[in-house]
Amino acid sequence: MLLQKFSDIPKNIFTHEEKDLLVQRYVKNPMLLDGKKFDLRLYVMVKGFDPIEAYLADEGLARLCTENYRQPTKENMKNMFMHLTNFSLNKNSDNFVAPSEDFLTQDNGSKRLISTLWKSIEEQGYDVETVKQKIIDTVRKTVIT
């Protein structure tokens, strides 16, 4: 369920069978890949906390929505395939493109390796090194926290 205001959360939300609730701030102008929203699945190994030692894997996953993104409106708010990147949701879409046998080089699926994402966003004019440094900075802050 996508809502625009906290006051839109149903008062009886916790009386439903499904009691899990995720609340997050919606990014209004997300970076798009092939016109679609995406998220990243990063893998970080924390080896120790005193001293802090953590490693970010070189490879990870990008998970894409299965419909092209448009800013949320009353008409499209319920289109989960446009707004939510959850793989478990999008794999049920008619537009889902399953990873192929050549997943290591696939650059058109609904789930892709981050290494192929870097190539795609570089072609869109993004500075990949700056994006990577921002990700590393976020991982550092998360581990320190």
Short mmCIF file of N, CA and C in Angstrom, two decimals:
data_model
loop_
_atom_site.label_atom_id
_atom_site.label_comp_id
_atom_site.label_asym_id
_atom_site.label_seq_id
_atom_site.Cartn_x
_atom_site.Cartn_y
_atom_site.Cartn_z
N MET A 1 0.85 -1.15 0.00
CA MET A 1 0.00 0.00 0.00
C MET A 1 0.91 1.24 0.00
N LEU A 2 0.70 2.13 -0.92
CA LEU A 2 1.44 3.39 -0.97
C LEU A 2 0.52 4.51 -0.49
N LEU A 3 1.04 5.32 0.40
CA LEU A 3 0.27 6.44 0.95
C LEU A 3 1.07 7.71 0.79
N GLN A 4 0.39 8.84 0.74
CA GLN A 4 1.09 10.10 0.58
C GLN A 4 1.33 10.83 1.89
N LYS A 5 0.54 10.53 2.92
CA LYS A 5 0.69 11.22 4.21
C LYS A 5 0.56 10.20 5.33
N PHE A 6 1.23 10.46 6.44
CA PHE A 6 1.10 9.58 7.60
C PHE A 6 -0.35 9.47 8.04
N SER A 7 -1.08 10.54 7.90
CA SER A 7 -2.49 10.53 8.31
C SER A 7 -3.34 9.60 7.44
N ASP A 8 -2.79 9.15 6.29
CA ASP A 8 -3.51 8.22 5.43
C ASP A 8 -3.40 6.77 5.89
N ILE A 9 -2.52 6.51 6.87
CA ILE A 9 -2.38 5.14 7.38
C ILE A 9 -3.68 4.76 8.06
N PRO A 10 -4.29 3.65 7.65
CA PRO A 10 -5.57 3.25 8.26
C PRO A 10 -5.43 3.06 9.77
N LYS A 11 -6.41 3.52 10.49
CA LYS A 11 -6.39 3.42 11.96
C LYS A 11 -6.36 1.97 12.42
N ASN A 12 -6.94 1.08 11.64
CA ASN A 12 -7.03 -0.33 12.03
C ASN A 12 -5.94 -1.18 11.38
N ILE A 13 -4.82 -0.57 11.01
CA ILE A 13 -3.76 -1.28 10.29
C ILE A 13 -3.28 -2.52 11.05
N PHE A 14 -3.26 -2.46 12.37
CA PHE A 14 -2.73 -3.58 13.14
C PHE A 14 -3.78 -4.61 13.50
N THR A 15 -5.02 -4.43 13.04
CA THR A 15 -6.03 -5.44 13.28
C THR A 15 -6.12 -6.43 12.12
N HIS A 16 -5.38 -6.15 11.04
CA HIS A 16 -5.36 -7.08 9.91
C HIS A 16 -4.48 -8.27 10.24
N GLU A 17 -4.68 -9.37 9.52
CA GLU A 17 -3.85 -10.56 9.73
C GLU A 17 -2.38 -10.26 9.53
N GLU A 18 -2.07 -9.51 8.49
CA GLU A 18 -0.68 -9.18 8.18
C GLU A 18 -0.29 -7.96 9.00
N LYS A 19 0.59 -8.14 9.97
CA LYS A 19 0.93 -7.07 10.89
C LYS A 19 2.25 -6.38 10.56
N ASP A 20 2.93 -6.85 9.51
CA ASP A 20 4.19 -6.22 9.12
C ASP A 20 3.90 -4.88 8.47
N LEU A 21 4.72 -3.91 8.81
CA LEU A 21 4.54 -2.57 8.27
C LEU A 21 5.90 -1.97 7.99
N LEU A 22 6.05 -1.42 6.81
CA LEU A 22 7.28 -0.75 6.43
C LEU A 22 6.92 0.67 6.06
N VAL A 23 7.59 1.61 6.69
CA VAL A 23 7.36 3.01 6.39
C VAL A 23 8.68 3.59 5.91
N GLN A 24 8.66 4.24 4.78
CA GLN A 24 9.88 4.85 4.27
C GLN A 24 9.53 6.11 3.52
N ARG A 25 10.49 7.00 3.48
CA ARG A 25 10.30 8.24 2.73
C ARG A 25 10.49 7.94 1.26
N TYR A 26 9.59 8.44 0.46
CA TYR A 26 9.60 8.19 -0.98
C TYR A 26 10.52 9.20 -1.66
N VAL A 27 11.42 8.72 -2.50
CA VAL A 27 12.32 9.60 -3.26
C VAL A 27 11.54 10.12 -4.47
N LYS A 28 11.36 11.44 -4.53
CA LYS A 28 10.52 12.03 -5.57
C LYS A 28 11.15 11.98 -6.96
N ASN A 29 12.44 12.17 -7.06
CA ASN A 29 13.12 12.18 -8.35
C ASN A 29 14.23 11.13 -8.36
N PRO A 30 13.86 9.86 -8.39
CA PRO A 30 14.88 8.81 -8.30
C PRO A 30 15.71 8.70 -9.58
N MET A 31 16.93 8.21 -9.42
CA MET A 31 17.74 7.85 -10.59
C MET A 31 17.02 6.67 -11.24
N LEU A 32 16.89 6.70 -12.55
CA LEU A 32 16.19 5.64 -13.26
C LEU A 32 17.15 4.84 -14.12
N LEU A 33 16.79 3.62 -14.37
CA LEU A 33 17.55 2.75 -15.26
C LEU A 33 16.57 2.23 -16.30
N ASP A 34 16.80 2.56 -17.53
CA ASP A 34 15.87 2.20 -18.61
C ASP A 34 14.46 2.70 -18.31
N GLY A 35 14.37 3.87 -17.65
CA GLY A 35 13.08 4.47 -17.33
C GLY A 35 12.40 3.90 -16.09
N LYS A 36 13.09 3.00 -15.40
CA LYS A 36 12.49 2.32 -14.25
C LYS A 36 13.24 2.63 -12.95
N LYS A 37 12.48 2.65 -11.84
CA LYS A 37 13.10 2.75 -10.52
C LYS A 37 13.87 1.47 -10.26
N PHE A 38 14.90 1.58 -9.44
CA PHE A 38 15.66 0.39 -9.06
C PHE A 38 16.22 0.59 -7.67
N ASP A 39 16.58 -0.51 -7.05
CA ASP A 39 17.30 -0.43 -5.79
C ASP A 39 18.54 -1.30 -5.91
N LEU A 40 19.39 -1.18 -4.92
CA LEU A 40 20.63 -1.94 -4.91
C LEU A 40 20.64 -2.92 -3.76
N ARG A 41 21.16 -4.09 -4.01
CA ARG A 41 21.40 -5.07 -2.96
C ARG A 41 22.91 -5.14 -2.83
N LEU A 42 23.42 -4.57 -1.74
CA LEU A 42 24.86 -4.54 -1.48
C LEU A 42 25.20 -5.55 -0.40
N TYR A 43 26.40 -6.06 -0.46
CA TYR A 43 26.84 -7.05 0.51
C TYR A 43 28.05 -6.51 1.25
N VAL A 44 27.91 -6.39 2.56
CA VAL A 44 28.96 -5.86 3.41
C VAL A 44 29.29 -6.92 4.46
N MET A 45 30.57 -7.23 4.58
CA MET A 45 31.00 -8.14 5.63
C MET A 45 31.66 -7.30 6.72
N VAL A 46 31.13 -7.41 7.92
CA VAL A 46 31.73 -6.71 9.06
C VAL A 46 32.58 -7.73 9.79
N LYS A 47 33.89 -7.49 9.78
CA LYS A 47 34.84 -8.43 10.38
C LYS A 47 35.03 -8.15 11.87
N GLY A 48 34.90 -6.90 12.26
CA GLY A 48 35.07 -6.57 13.66
C GLY A 48 34.60 -5.16 13.98
N PHE A 49 34.38 -4.92 15.27
CA PHE A 49 33.91 -3.61 15.70
C PHE A 49 34.93 -2.85 16.55
N ASP A 50 35.95 -3.53 17.03
CA ASP A 50 36.95 -2.84 17.84
C ASP A 50 38.32 -3.40 17.51
N PRO A 51 38.97 -2.90 16.48
CA PRO A 51 38.57 -1.75 15.68
C PRO A 51 37.53 -2.14 14.62
N ILE A 52 36.83 -1.13 14.09
CA ILE A 52 35.85 -1.39 13.04
C ILE A 52 36.57 -1.82 11.77
N GLU A 53 36.14 -2.95 11.23
CA GLU A 53 36.69 -3.44 9.98
C GLU A 53 35.55 -4.04 9.16
N ALA A 54 35.30 -3.46 7.98
CA ALA A 54 34.20 -3.91 7.14
C ALA A 54 34.63 -3.87 5.68
N TYR A 55 34.04 -4.75 4.90
CA TYR A 55 34.38 -4.86 3.49
C TYR A 55 33.11 -4.86 2.66
N LEU A 56 33.09 -4.03 1.62
CA LEU A 56 31.98 -3.97 0.68
C LEU A 56 32.34 -4.84 -0.52
N ALA A 57 31.46 -5.80 -0.84
CA ALA A 57 31.72 -6.68 -1.98
C ALA A 57 31.73 -5.88 -3.27
N ASP A 58 32.58 -6.28 -4.21
CA ASP A 58 32.64 -5.61 -5.52
C ASP A 58 31.36 -5.80 -6.31
N GLU A 59 30.69 -6.91 -6.10
CA GLU A 59 29.48 -7.22 -6.87
C GLU A 59 28.27 -7.20 -5.97
N GLY A 60 27.14 -6.91 -6.54
CA GLY A 60 25.87 -6.89 -5.84
C GLY A 60 24.78 -6.97 -6.90
N LEU A 61 23.58 -6.58 -6.52
CA LEU A 61 22.45 -6.67 -7.45
C LEU A 61 21.71 -5.35 -7.56
N ALA A 62 21.16 -5.11 -8.72
CA ALA A 62 20.22 -4.02 -8.94
C ALA A 62 18.89 -4.69 -9.26
N ARG A 63 17.84 -4.28 -8.56
CA ARG A 63 16.51 -4.85 -8.77
C ARG A 63 15.61 -3.75 -9.32
N LEU A 64 15.01 -4.00 -10.47
CA LEU A 64 14.23 -2.97 -11.16
C LEU A 64 12.73 -3.20 -11.04
N CYS A 65 12.01 -2.08 -11.04
CA CYS A 65 10.56 -2.16 -11.22
C CYS A 65 10.31 -2.71 -12.62
N THR A 66 9.09 -3.14 -12.85
CA THR A 66 8.79 -3.72 -14.16
C THR A 66 7.93 -2.80 -15.03
N GLU A 67 7.64 -1.60 -14.54
CA GLU A 67 6.95 -0.60 -15.35
C GLU A 67 7.68 0.72 -15.23
N ASN A 68 7.68 1.48 -16.31
CA ASN A 68 8.37 2.77 -16.31
C ASN A 68 7.81 3.69 -15.24
N TYR A 69 8.71 4.44 -14.64
CA TYR A 69 8.37 5.32 -13.53
C TYR A 69 7.66 6.59 -14.01
N ARG A 70 6.66 6.97 -13.25
CA ARG A 70 6.02 8.28 -13.35
C ARG A 70 5.80 8.76 -11.93
N GLN A 71 5.90 10.06 -11.72
CA GLN A 71 5.69 10.59 -10.37
C GLN A 71 4.33 10.11 -9.86
N PRO A 72 4.24 9.82 -8.56
CA PRO A 72 3.00 9.30 -8.00
C PRO A 72 1.84 10.29 -8.16
N THR A 73 0.72 9.76 -8.58
CA THR A 73 -0.54 10.50 -8.65
C THR A 73 -1.62 9.62 -8.03
N LYS A 74 -2.79 10.18 -7.84
CA LYS A 74 -3.90 9.36 -7.32
C LYS A 74 -4.20 8.20 -8.26
N GLU A 75 -4.00 8.43 -9.56
CA GLU A 75 -4.32 7.40 -10.54
C GLU A 75 -3.30 6.25 -10.55
N ASN A 76 -2.02 6.53 -10.29
CA ASN A 76 -1.03 5.45 -10.41
C ASN A 76 -0.45 4.99 -9.07
N MET A 77 -0.92 5.55 -7.98
CA MET A 77 -0.37 5.20 -6.65
C MET A 77 -0.45 3.71 -6.33
N LYS A 78 -1.45 3.04 -6.85
CA LYS A 78 -1.61 1.63 -6.52
C LYS A 78 -0.85 0.71 -7.48
N ASN A 79 -0.12 1.30 -8.43
CA ASN A 79 0.65 0.50 -9.37
C ASN A 79 1.98 0.13 -8.73
N MET A 80 1.97 -0.97 -8.02
CA MET A 80 3.15 -1.40 -7.28
C MET A 80 4.33 -1.74 -8.20
N PHE A 81 4.04 -2.18 -9.42
CA PHE A 81 5.11 -2.53 -10.36
C PHE A 81 5.86 -1.29 -10.84
N MET A 82 5.32 -0.11 -10.63
CA MET A 82 5.95 1.14 -11.03
C MET A 82 6.73 1.76 -9.86
N HIS A 83 6.24 1.56 -8.65
CA HIS A 83 6.79 2.28 -7.51
C HIS A 83 7.63 1.45 -6.56
N LEU A 84 7.44 0.14 -6.52
CA LEU A 84 8.16 -0.71 -5.57
C LEU A 84 9.11 -1.64 -6.31
N THR A 85 10.33 -1.73 -5.81
CA THR A 85 11.37 -2.51 -6.48
C THR A 85 11.48 -3.95 -5.97
N ASN A 86 10.63 -4.33 -5.04
CA ASN A 86 10.71 -5.66 -4.45
C ASN A 86 10.69 -6.75 -5.53
N PHE A 87 11.72 -7.58 -5.53
CA PHE A 87 11.81 -8.66 -6.49
C PHE A 87 10.64 -9.62 -6.34
N SER A 88 10.28 -9.93 -5.08
CA SER A 88 9.21 -10.90 -4.84
C SER A 88 7.87 -10.40 -5.39
N LEU A 89 7.71 -9.10 -5.50
CA LEU A 89 6.51 -8.51 -6.08
C LEU A 89 6.61 -8.48 -7.61
N ASN A 90 7.71 -7.92 -8.12
CA ASN A 90 7.85 -7.70 -9.55
C ASN A 90 7.97 -8.99 -10.37
N LYS A 91 8.38 -10.08 -9.75
CA LYS A 91 8.48 -11.33 -10.51
C LYS A 91 7.11 -11.82 -10.96
N ASN A 92 6.03 -11.24 -10.39
CA ASN A 92 4.67 -11.60 -10.78
C ASN A 92 4.11 -10.71 -11.88
N SER A 93 4.88 -9.73 -12.31
CA SER A 93 4.44 -8.82 -13.36
C SER A 93 4.55 -9.48 -14.74
N ASP A 94 3.64 -9.12 -15.62
CA ASP A 94 3.72 -9.60 -17.00
C ASP A 94 4.97 -9.07 -17.70
N ASN A 95 5.52 -7.95 -17.20
CA ASN A 95 6.70 -7.33 -17.81
C ASN A 95 8.02 -7.82 -17.21
N PHE A 96 7.95 -8.75 -16.29
CA PHE A 96 9.16 -9.24 -15.63
C PHE A 96 10.07 -9.94 -16.63
N VAL A 97 11.35 -9.58 -16.61
CA VAL A 97 12.35 -10.23 -17.46
C VAL A 97 13.27 -11.02 -16.53
N ALA A 98 13.12 -12.33 -16.55
CA ALA A 98 13.91 -13.19 -15.66
C ALA A 98 15.38 -13.17 -16.06
N PRO A 99 16.25 -13.32 -15.07
CA PRO A 99 17.68 -13.42 -15.39
C PRO A 99 17.90 -14.61 -16.32
N SER A 100 18.75 -14.40 -17.31
CA SER A 100 19.03 -15.47 -18.27
C SER A 100 20.26 -16.25 -17.83
N GLU A 101 20.62 -17.23 -18.62
CA GLU A 101 21.81 -18.03 -18.31
C GLU A 101 23.07 -17.19 -18.35
N ASP A 102 23.06 -16.12 -19.16
CA ASP A 102 24.23 -15.24 -19.22
C ASP A 102 24.06 -14.05 -18.27
N PHE A 103 23.54 -14.35 -17.07
CA PHE A 103 23.25 -13.34 -16.06
C PHE A 103 24.45 -12.43 -15.79
N LEU A 104 25.65 -12.96 -15.92
CA LEU A 104 26.85 -12.17 -15.63
C LEU A 104 27.03 -10.99 -16.58
N THR A 105 26.45 -11.08 -17.75
CA THR A 105 26.58 -9.97 -18.72
C THR A 105 25.24 -9.36 -19.10
N GLN A 106 24.15 -9.89 -18.56
CA GLN A 106 22.81 -9.43 -18.93
C GLN A 106 22.62 -7.97 -18.51
N ASP A 107 22.16 -7.15 -19.46
CA ASP A 107 21.92 -5.75 -19.13
C ASP A 107 20.50 -5.33 -19.47
N ASN A 108 19.56 -6.31 -19.48
CA ASN A 108 18.19 -5.97 -19.79
C ASN A 108 17.17 -6.66 -18.89
N GLY A 109 17.61 -7.33 -17.85
CA GLY A 109 16.69 -8.06 -16.99
C GLY A 109 16.12 -7.21 -15.87
N SER A 110 15.18 -7.79 -15.15
CA SER A 110 14.57 -7.12 -14.01
C SER A 110 15.46 -7.22 -12.77
N LYS A 111 16.48 -8.06 -12.85
CA LYS A 111 17.49 -8.16 -11.79
C LYS A 111 18.83 -8.24 -12.52
N ARG A 112 19.77 -7.36 -12.14
CA ARG A 112 21.05 -7.28 -12.84
C ARG A 112 22.19 -7.18 -11.84
N LEU A 113 23.36 -7.56 -12.28
CA LEU A 113 24.54 -7.36 -11.46
C LEU A 113 24.90 -5.88 -11.43
N ILE A 114 25.48 -5.44 -10.34
CA ILE A 114 25.86 -4.03 -10.22
C ILE A 114 26.90 -3.66 -11.27
N SER A 115 27.76 -4.60 -11.63
CA SER A 115 28.77 -4.29 -12.65
C SER A 115 28.12 -3.89 -13.97
N THR A 116 26.98 -4.47 -14.31
CA THR A 116 26.29 -4.05 -15.53
C THR A 116 25.56 -2.74 -15.31
N LEU A 117 25.11 -2.49 -14.08
CA LEU A 117 24.47 -1.20 -13.74
C LEU A 117 25.45 -0.06 -13.95
N TRP A 118 26.71 -0.22 -13.52
CA TRP A 118 27.69 0.85 -13.67
C TRP A 118 27.81 1.26 -15.12
N LYS A 119 27.88 0.28 -16.02
CA LYS A 119 27.98 0.58 -17.45
C LYS A 119 26.76 1.36 -17.94
N SER A 120 25.59 0.94 -17.51
CA SER A 120 24.35 1.58 -17.96
C SER A 120 24.24 3.02 -17.48
N ILE A 121 24.55 3.27 -16.21
CA ILE A 121 24.39 4.64 -15.72
C ILE A 121 25.50 5.55 -16.24
N GLU A 122 26.66 4.96 -16.55
CA GLU A 122 27.72 5.76 -17.17
C GLU A 122 27.27 6.22 -18.55
N GLU A 123 26.59 5.33 -19.28
CA GLU A 123 26.06 5.70 -20.60
C GLU A 123 25.00 6.80 -20.50
N GLN A 124 24.34 6.90 -19.33
CA GLN A 124 23.33 7.94 -19.11
C GLN A 124 23.98 9.26 -18.69
N GLY A 125 25.31 9.26 -18.53
CA GLY A 125 26.02 10.49 -18.20
C GLY A 125 26.35 10.68 -16.73
N TYR A 126 26.09 9.67 -15.91
CA TYR A 126 26.43 9.77 -14.49
C TYR A 126 27.92 9.48 -14.28
N ASP A 127 28.49 10.13 -13.29
CA ASP A 127 29.88 9.88 -12.90
C ASP A 127 29.87 8.69 -11.95
N VAL A 128 30.20 7.52 -12.47
CA VAL A 128 30.11 6.27 -11.71
C VAL A 128 31.01 6.31 -10.48
N GLU A 129 32.20 6.87 -10.59
CA GLU A 129 33.10 6.92 -9.44
C GLU A 129 32.50 7.75 -8.30
N THR A 130 31.83 8.83 -8.64
CA THR A 130 31.17 9.65 -7.60
C THR A 130 30.05 8.87 -6.94
N VAL A 131 29.27 8.15 -7.74
CA VAL A 131 28.18 7.33 -7.19
C VAL A 131 28.75 6.26 -6.26
N LYS A 132 29.81 5.59 -6.70
CA LYS A 132 30.45 4.55 -5.87
C LYS A 132 30.96 5.14 -4.56
N GLN A 133 31.58 6.31 -4.61
CA GLN A 133 32.11 6.94 -3.40
C GLN A 133 30.98 7.30 -2.43
N LYS A 134 29.85 7.75 -2.96
CA LYS A 134 28.71 8.05 -2.10
C LYS A 134 28.17 6.79 -1.44
N ILE A 135 28.16 5.69 -2.17
CA ILE A 135 27.73 4.41 -1.60
C ILE A 135 28.70 3.98 -0.51
N ILE A 136 30.00 4.06 -0.77
CA ILE A 136 31.00 3.69 0.24
C ILE A 136 30.84 4.56 1.48
N ASP A 137 30.61 5.84 1.30
CA ASP A 137 30.43 6.75 2.43
C ASP A 137 29.19 6.36 3.25
N THR A 138 28.12 5.98 2.56
CA THR A 138 26.90 5.54 3.26
C THR A 138 27.14 4.26 4.03
N VAL A 139 27.88 3.31 3.43
CA VAL A 139 28.20 2.06 4.12
C VAL A 139 29.04 2.37 5.35
N ARG A 140 30.03 3.22 5.22
CA ARG A 140 30.88 3.60 6.38
C ARG A 140 30.02 4.14 7.52
N LYS A 141 29.17 5.09 7.19
CA LYS A 141 28.32 5.72 8.23
C LYS A 141 27.38 4.70 8.87
N THR A 142 26.88 3.78 8.05
CA THR A 142 25.97 2.75 8.58
C THR A 142 26.71 1.83 9.54
N VAL A 143 27.90 1.38 9.17
CA VAL A 143 28.66 0.48 10.02
C VAL A 143 29.07 1.19 11.31
N ILE A 144 29.51 2.43 11.21
CA ILE A 144 29.90 3.19 12.39
C ILE A 144 28.72 3.37 13.35
N THR A 145 27.56 3.60 12.77
CA THR A 145 26.36 3.78 13.60
C THR A 145 26.03 2.51 14.36
#
